[in-house]
PDB file of N, CA and C in Angstrom:
ATOM      1  N   UNK A   1     -11.800  -5.569   8.600  1.00  0.00           N
ATOM      2  CA  UNK A   1     -11.607  -4.320   7.894  1.00  0.00           C
ATOM      3  C   UNK A   1     -11.773  -4.574   6.398  1.00  0.00           C
ATOM      4  N   UNK A   2     -12.505  -3.689   5.732  1.00  0.00           N
ATOM      5  CA  UNK A   2     -12.824  -3.851   4.314  1.00  0.00           C
ATOM      6  C   UNK A   2     -11.573  -3.941   3.444  1.00  0.00           C
ATOM      7  N   UNK A   3     -10.594  -3.087   3.671  1.00  0.00           N
ATOM      8  CA  UNK A   3      -9.383  -3.099   2.841  1.00  0.00           C
ATOM      9  C   UNK A   3      -8.667  -4.442   2.979  1.00  0.00           C
ATOM     10  N   UNK A   4      -8.521  -4.951   4.178  1.00  0.00           N
ATOM     11  CA  UNK A   4      -7.846  -6.242   4.392  1.00  0.00           C
ATOM     12  C   UNK A   4      -8.607  -7.372   3.704  1.00  0.00           C
ATOM     13  N   UNK A   5      -9.917  -7.399   3.867  1.00  0.00           N
ATOM     14  CA  UNK A   5     -10.730  -8.463   3.277  1.00  0.00           C
ATOM     15  C   UNK A   5     -10.727  -8.414   1.755  1.00  0.00           C
ATOM     16  N   UNK A   6     -10.627  -7.221   1.185  1.00  0.00           N
ATOM     17  CA  UNK A   6     -10.717  -7.048  -0.262  1.00  0.00           C
ATOM     18  C   UNK A   6      -9.360  -7.079  -0.956  1.00  0.00           C
ATOM     19  N   UNK A   7      -8.327  -6.490  -0.332  1.00  0.00           N
ATOM     20  CA  UNK A   7      -7.032  -6.317  -1.004  1.00  0.00           C
ATOM     21  C   UNK A   7      -5.843  -6.949  -0.281  1.00  0.00           C
ATOM     22  N   UNK A   8      -6.027  -7.430   0.928  1.00  0.00           N
ATOM     23  CA  UNK A   8      -4.937  -8.094   1.637  1.00  0.00           C
ATOM     24  C   UNK A   8      -4.318  -7.258   2.744  1.00  0.00           C
ATOM     25  N   UNK A   9      -3.449  -7.908   3.516  1.00  0.00           N
ATOM     26  CA  UNK A   9      -2.912  -7.284   4.731  1.00  0.00           C
ATOM     27  C   UNK A   9      -1.934  -6.149   4.448  1.00  0.00           C
ATOM     28  N   UNK A  10      -1.209  -6.176   3.342  1.00  0.00           N
ATOM     29  CA  UNK A  10      -0.241  -5.100   3.080  1.00  0.00           C
ATOM     30  C   UNK A  10      -0.935  -3.765   2.854  1.00  0.00           C
ATOM     31  N   UNK A  11      -1.963  -3.768   2.011  1.00  0.00           N
ATOM     32  CA  UNK A  11      -2.689  -2.514   1.779  1.00  0.00           C
ATOM     33  C   UNK A  11      -3.450  -2.097   3.029  1.00  0.00           C
ATOM     34  N   UNK A  12      -3.941  -3.064   3.786  1.00  0.00           N
ATOM     35  CA  UNK A  12      -4.634  -2.736   5.033  1.00  0.00           C
ATOM     36  C   UNK A  12      -3.694  -2.027   5.993  1.00  0.00           C
ATOM     37  N   UNK A  13      -2.472  -2.503   6.085  1.00  0.00           N
ATOM     38  CA  UNK A  13      -1.485  -1.882   6.968  1.00  0.00           C
ATOM     39  C   UNK A  13      -1.220  -0.436   6.566  1.00  0.00           C
ATOM     40  N   UNK A  14      -1.044  -0.185   5.265  1.00  0.00           N
ATOM     41  CA  UNK A  14      -0.791   1.181   4.806  1.00  0.00           C
ATOM     42  C   UNK A  14      -1.998   2.084   5.033  1.00  0.00           C
ATOM     43  N   UNK A  15      -3.199   1.569   4.806  1.00  0.00           N
ATOM     44  CA  UNK A  15      -4.387   2.401   5.016  1.00  0.00           C
ATOM     45  C   UNK A  15      -4.590   2.702   6.501  1.00  0.00           C
ATOM     46  N   UNK A  16      -4.246   1.773   7.380  1.00  0.00           N
ATOM     47  CA  UNK A  16      -4.332   2.028   8.822  1.00  0.00           C
ATOM     48  C   UNK A  16      -3.384   3.151   9.228  1.00  0.00           C
ATOM     49  N   UNK A  17      -2.203   3.190   8.631  1.00  0.00           N
ATOM     50  CA  UNK A  17      -1.257   4.277   8.899  1.00  0.00           C
ATOM     51  C   UNK A  17      -1.851   5.607   8.445  1.00  0.00           C
ATOM     52  N   UNK A  18      -2.461   5.628   7.262  1.00  0.00           N
ATOM     53  CA  UNK A  18      -3.070   6.858   6.744  1.00  0.00           C
ATOM     54  C   UNK A  18      -4.182   7.354   7.665  1.00  0.00           C
ATOM     55  N   UNK A  19      -4.977   6.436   8.223  1.00  0.00           N
ATOM     56  CA  UNK A  19      -6.054   6.832   9.136  1.00  0.00           C
ATOM     57  C   UNK A  19      -5.523   7.299  10.486  1.00  0.00           C
ATOM     58  N   UNK A  20      -4.317   6.911  10.836  1.00  0.00           N
ATOM     59  CA  UNK A  20      -3.734   7.328  12.114  1.00  0.00           C
ATOM     60  C   UNK A  20      -3.172   8.747  12.064  1.00  0.00           C
ATOM     61  N   UNK A  21      -2.934   9.269  10.868  1.00  0.00           N
ATOM     62  CA  UNK A  21      -2.384  10.626  10.734  1.00  0.00           C
ATOM     63  C   UNK A  21      -3.429  11.687  11.041  1.00  0.00           C
ATOM     64  N   UNK A  22      -2.961  12.853  11.420  1.00  0.00           N
ATOM     65  CA  UNK A  22      -3.827  14.020  11.621  1.00  0.00           C
ATOM     66  C   UNK A  22      -3.355  15.124  10.699  1.00  0.00           C
ATOM     67  N   UNK A  23      -4.117  15.533   9.713  1.00  0.00           N
ATOM     68  CA  UNK A  23      -5.427  14.993   9.347  1.00  0.00           C
ATOM     69  C   UNK A  23      -5.298  13.620   8.675  1.00  0.00           C
ATOM     70  N   UNK A  24      -6.408  12.905   8.655  1.00  0.00           N
ATOM     71  CA  UNK A  24      -6.452  11.579   8.039  1.00  0.00           C
ATOM     72  C   UNK A  24      -6.096  11.707   6.564  1.00  0.00           C
ATOM     73  N   UNK A  25      -5.275  10.790   6.069  1.00  0.00           N
ATOM     74  CA  UNK A  25      -4.838  10.820   4.680  1.00  0.00           C
ATOM     75  C   UNK A  25      -5.493   9.756   3.829  1.00  0.00           C
ATOM     76  N   UNK A  26      -6.823   9.652   3.897  1.00  0.00           N
ATOM     77  CA  UNK A  26      -7.518   8.640   3.106  1.00  0.00           C
ATOM     78  C   UNK A  26      -8.955   9.079   2.851  1.00  0.00           C
ATOM     79  N   UNK A  27      -9.403   8.878   1.617  1.00  0.00           N
ATOM     80  CA  UNK A  27     -10.810   9.073   1.269  1.00  0.00           C
ATOM     81  C   UNK A  27     -11.432   7.699   1.077  1.00  0.00           C
ATOM     82  N   UNK A  28     -12.687   7.576   1.464  1.00  0.00           N
ATOM     83  CA  UNK A  28     -13.426   6.328   1.292  1.00  0.00           C
ATOM     84  C   UNK A  28     -14.659   6.629   0.458  1.00  0.00           C
ATOM     85  N   UNK A  29     -14.861   5.856  -0.610  1.00  0.00           N
ATOM     86  CA  UNK A  29     -16.025   6.022  -1.482  1.00  0.00           C
ATOM     87  C   UNK A  29     -17.139   5.099  -1.002  1.00  0.00           C
ATOM     88  N   UNK A  30     -18.307   5.689  -0.772  1.00  0.00           N
ATOM     89  CA  UNK A  30     -19.465   4.931  -0.287  1.00  0.00           C
ATOM     90  C   UNK A  30     -20.648   5.099  -1.231  1.00  0.00           C
ATOM     91  N   UNK A  31     -21.464   4.069  -1.304  1.00  0.00           N
ATOM     92  CA  UNK A  31     -22.786   4.166  -1.931  1.00  0.00           C
ATOM     93  C   UNK A  31     -23.750   3.619  -0.896  1.00  0.00           C
ATOM     94  N   UNK A  32     -24.588   4.524  -0.366  1.00  0.00           N
ATOM     95  CA  UNK A  32     -25.453   4.207   0.765  1.00  0.00           C
ATOM     96  C   UNK A  32     -24.570   3.709   1.907  1.00  0.00           C
ATOM     97  N   UNK A  33     -24.661   2.457   2.317  1.00  0.00           N
ATOM     98  CA  UNK A  33     -23.813   1.971   3.418  1.00  0.00           C
ATOM     99  C   UNK A  33     -22.732   1.001   2.940  1.00  0.00           C
ATOM    100  N   UNK A  34     -22.529   0.918   1.629  1.00  0.00           N
ATOM    101  CA  UNK A  34     -21.531  -0.004   1.076  1.00  0.00           C
ATOM    102  C   UNK A  34     -20.258   0.732   0.672  1.00  0.00           C
ATOM    103  N   UNK A  35     -19.120   0.162   1.032  1.00  0.00           N
ATOM    104  CA  UNK A  35     -17.829   0.729   0.630  1.00  0.00           C
ATOM    105  C   UNK A  35     -17.553   0.312  -0.812  1.00  0.00           C
ATOM    106  N   UNK A  36     -17.200   1.291  -1.658  1.00  0.00           N
ATOM    107  CA  UNK A  36     -16.883   1.019  -3.058  1.00  0.00           C
ATOM    108  C   UNK A  36     -15.393   1.099  -3.347  1.00  0.00           C
ATOM    109  N   UNK A  37     -14.673   1.908  -2.561  1.00  0.00           N
ATOM    110  CA  UNK A  37     -13.249   2.071  -2.815  1.00  0.00           C
ATOM    111  C   UNK A  37     -12.604   2.984  -1.798  1.00  0.00           C
ATOM    112  N   UNK A  38     -11.295   3.177  -1.974  1.00  0.00           N
ATOM    113  CA  UNK A  38     -10.550   4.046  -1.072  1.00  0.00           C
ATOM    114  C   UNK A  38      -9.329   4.579  -1.803  1.00  0.00           C
ATOM    115  N   UNK A  39      -8.800   5.687  -1.321  1.00  0.00           N
ATOM    116  CA  UNK A  39      -7.571   6.274  -1.858  1.00  0.00           C
ATOM    117  C   UNK A  39      -6.830   6.942  -0.705  1.00  0.00           C
ATOM    118  N   UNK A  40      -5.582   6.555  -0.496  1.00  0.00           N
ATOM    119  CA  UNK A  40      -4.773   7.089   0.603  1.00  0.00           C
ATOM    120  C   UNK A  40      -3.573   7.852   0.066  1.00  0.00           C
ATOM    121  N   UNK A  41      -3.031   8.725   0.889  1.00  0.00           N
ATOM    122  CA  UNK A  41      -1.819   9.473   0.543  1.00  0.00           C
ATOM    123  C   UNK A  41      -1.015   9.715   1.809  1.00  0.00           C
ATOM    124  N   UNK A  42       0.275   9.933   1.618  1.00  0.00           N
ATOM    125  CA  UNK A  42       1.199  10.200   2.729  1.00  0.00           C
ATOM    126  C   UNK A  42       1.168   9.109   3.802  1.00  0.00           C
ATOM    127  N   UNK A  43       0.819   7.880   3.434  1.00  0.00           N
ATOM    128  CA  UNK A  43       0.718   6.809   4.429  1.00  0.00           C
ATOM    129  C   UNK A  43       2.099   6.397   4.934  1.00  0.00           C
ATOM    130  N   UNK A  44       2.917   5.884   4.068  1.00  0.00           N
ATOM    131  CA  UNK A  44       4.236   5.416   4.491  1.00  0.00           C
ATOM    132  C   UNK A  44       5.354   6.375   4.124  1.00  0.00           C
ATOM    133  N   UNK A  45       5.050   7.354   3.260  1.00  0.00           N
ATOM    134  CA  UNK A  45       6.051   8.356   2.875  1.00  0.00           C
ATOM    135  C   UNK A  45       5.335   9.631   2.446  1.00  0.00           C
ATOM    136  N   UNK A  46       5.803  10.756   2.916  1.00  0.00           N
ATOM    137  CA  UNK A  46       5.205  12.040   2.550  1.00  0.00           C
ATOM    138  C   UNK A  46       5.322  12.250   1.038  1.00  0.00           C
ATOM    139  N   UNK A  47       4.208  12.666   0.429  1.00  0.00           N
ATOM    140  CA  UNK A  47       4.178  12.903  -1.008  1.00  0.00           C
ATOM    141  C   UNK A  47       3.863  11.668  -1.836  1.00  0.00           C
ATOM    142  N   UNK A  48       3.662  10.525  -1.197  1.00  0.00           N
ATOM    143  CA  UNK A  48       3.354   9.282  -1.899  1.00  0.00           C
ATOM    144  C   UNK A  48       1.847   9.093  -1.941  1.00  0.00           C
ATOM    145  N   UNK A  49       1.288   8.783  -3.130  1.00  0.00           N
ATOM    146  CA  UNK A  49      -0.141   8.539  -3.291  1.00  0.00           C
ATOM    147  C   UNK A  49      -0.370   7.042  -3.416  1.00  0.00           C
ATOM    148  N   UNK A  50      -1.191   6.506  -2.535  1.00  0.00           N
ATOM    149  CA  UNK A  50      -1.523   5.095  -2.567  1.00  0.00           C
ATOM    150  C   UNK A  50      -1.386   4.509  -1.170  1.00  0.00           C
ATOM    151  N   UNK A  51      -2.005   3.383  -0.964  1.00  0.00           N
ATOM    152  CA  UNK A  51      -2.686   2.555  -1.937  1.00  0.00           C
ATOM    153  C   UNK A  51      -4.042   3.123  -2.335  1.00  0.00           C
ATOM    154  N   UNK A  52      -4.547   2.571  -3.399  1.00  0.00           N
ATOM    155  CA  UNK A  52      -5.823   2.994  -3.950  1.00  0.00           C
ATOM    156  C   UNK A  52      -6.526   1.727  -4.450  1.00  0.00           C
ATOM    157  N   UNK A  53      -7.804   1.587  -4.213  1.00  0.00           N
ATOM    158  CA  UNK A  53      -8.504   0.395  -4.667  1.00  0.00           C
ATOM    159  C   UNK A  53      -9.998   0.615  -4.798  1.00  0.00           C
ATOM    160  N   UNK A  54     -10.593  -0.066  -5.781  1.00  0.00           N
ATOM    161  CA  UNK A  54     -12.039  -0.025  -5.989  1.00  0.00           C
ATOM    162  C   UNK A  54     -12.550  -1.448  -6.217  1.00  0.00           C
ATOM    163  N   UNK A  55     -13.832  -1.629  -6.037  1.00  0.00           N
ATOM    164  CA  UNK A  55     -14.414  -2.947  -6.261  1.00  0.00           C
ATOM    165  C   UNK A  55     -14.409  -3.338  -7.730  1.00  0.00           C
ATOM    166  N   UNK A  56     -14.550  -2.358  -8.619  1.00  0.00           N
ATOM    167  CA  UNK A  56     -14.593  -2.664 -10.062  1.00  0.00           C
ATOM    168  C   UNK A  56     -13.531  -1.907 -10.799  1.00  0.00           C
TER     169      UNK A  56
END
């Protein structure tokens, strides 16, 4: 998983929770087929924004 490889297991765990919600609580930034970043909300607590990460 890109988040785990780039930012570590803690952020990966939170982003997996965000993707499990309905609706999904995460945006992923892409350029062509490359992931550039992500931003999640309501992952571990309602009203909480994060984690968030970009390559640069």
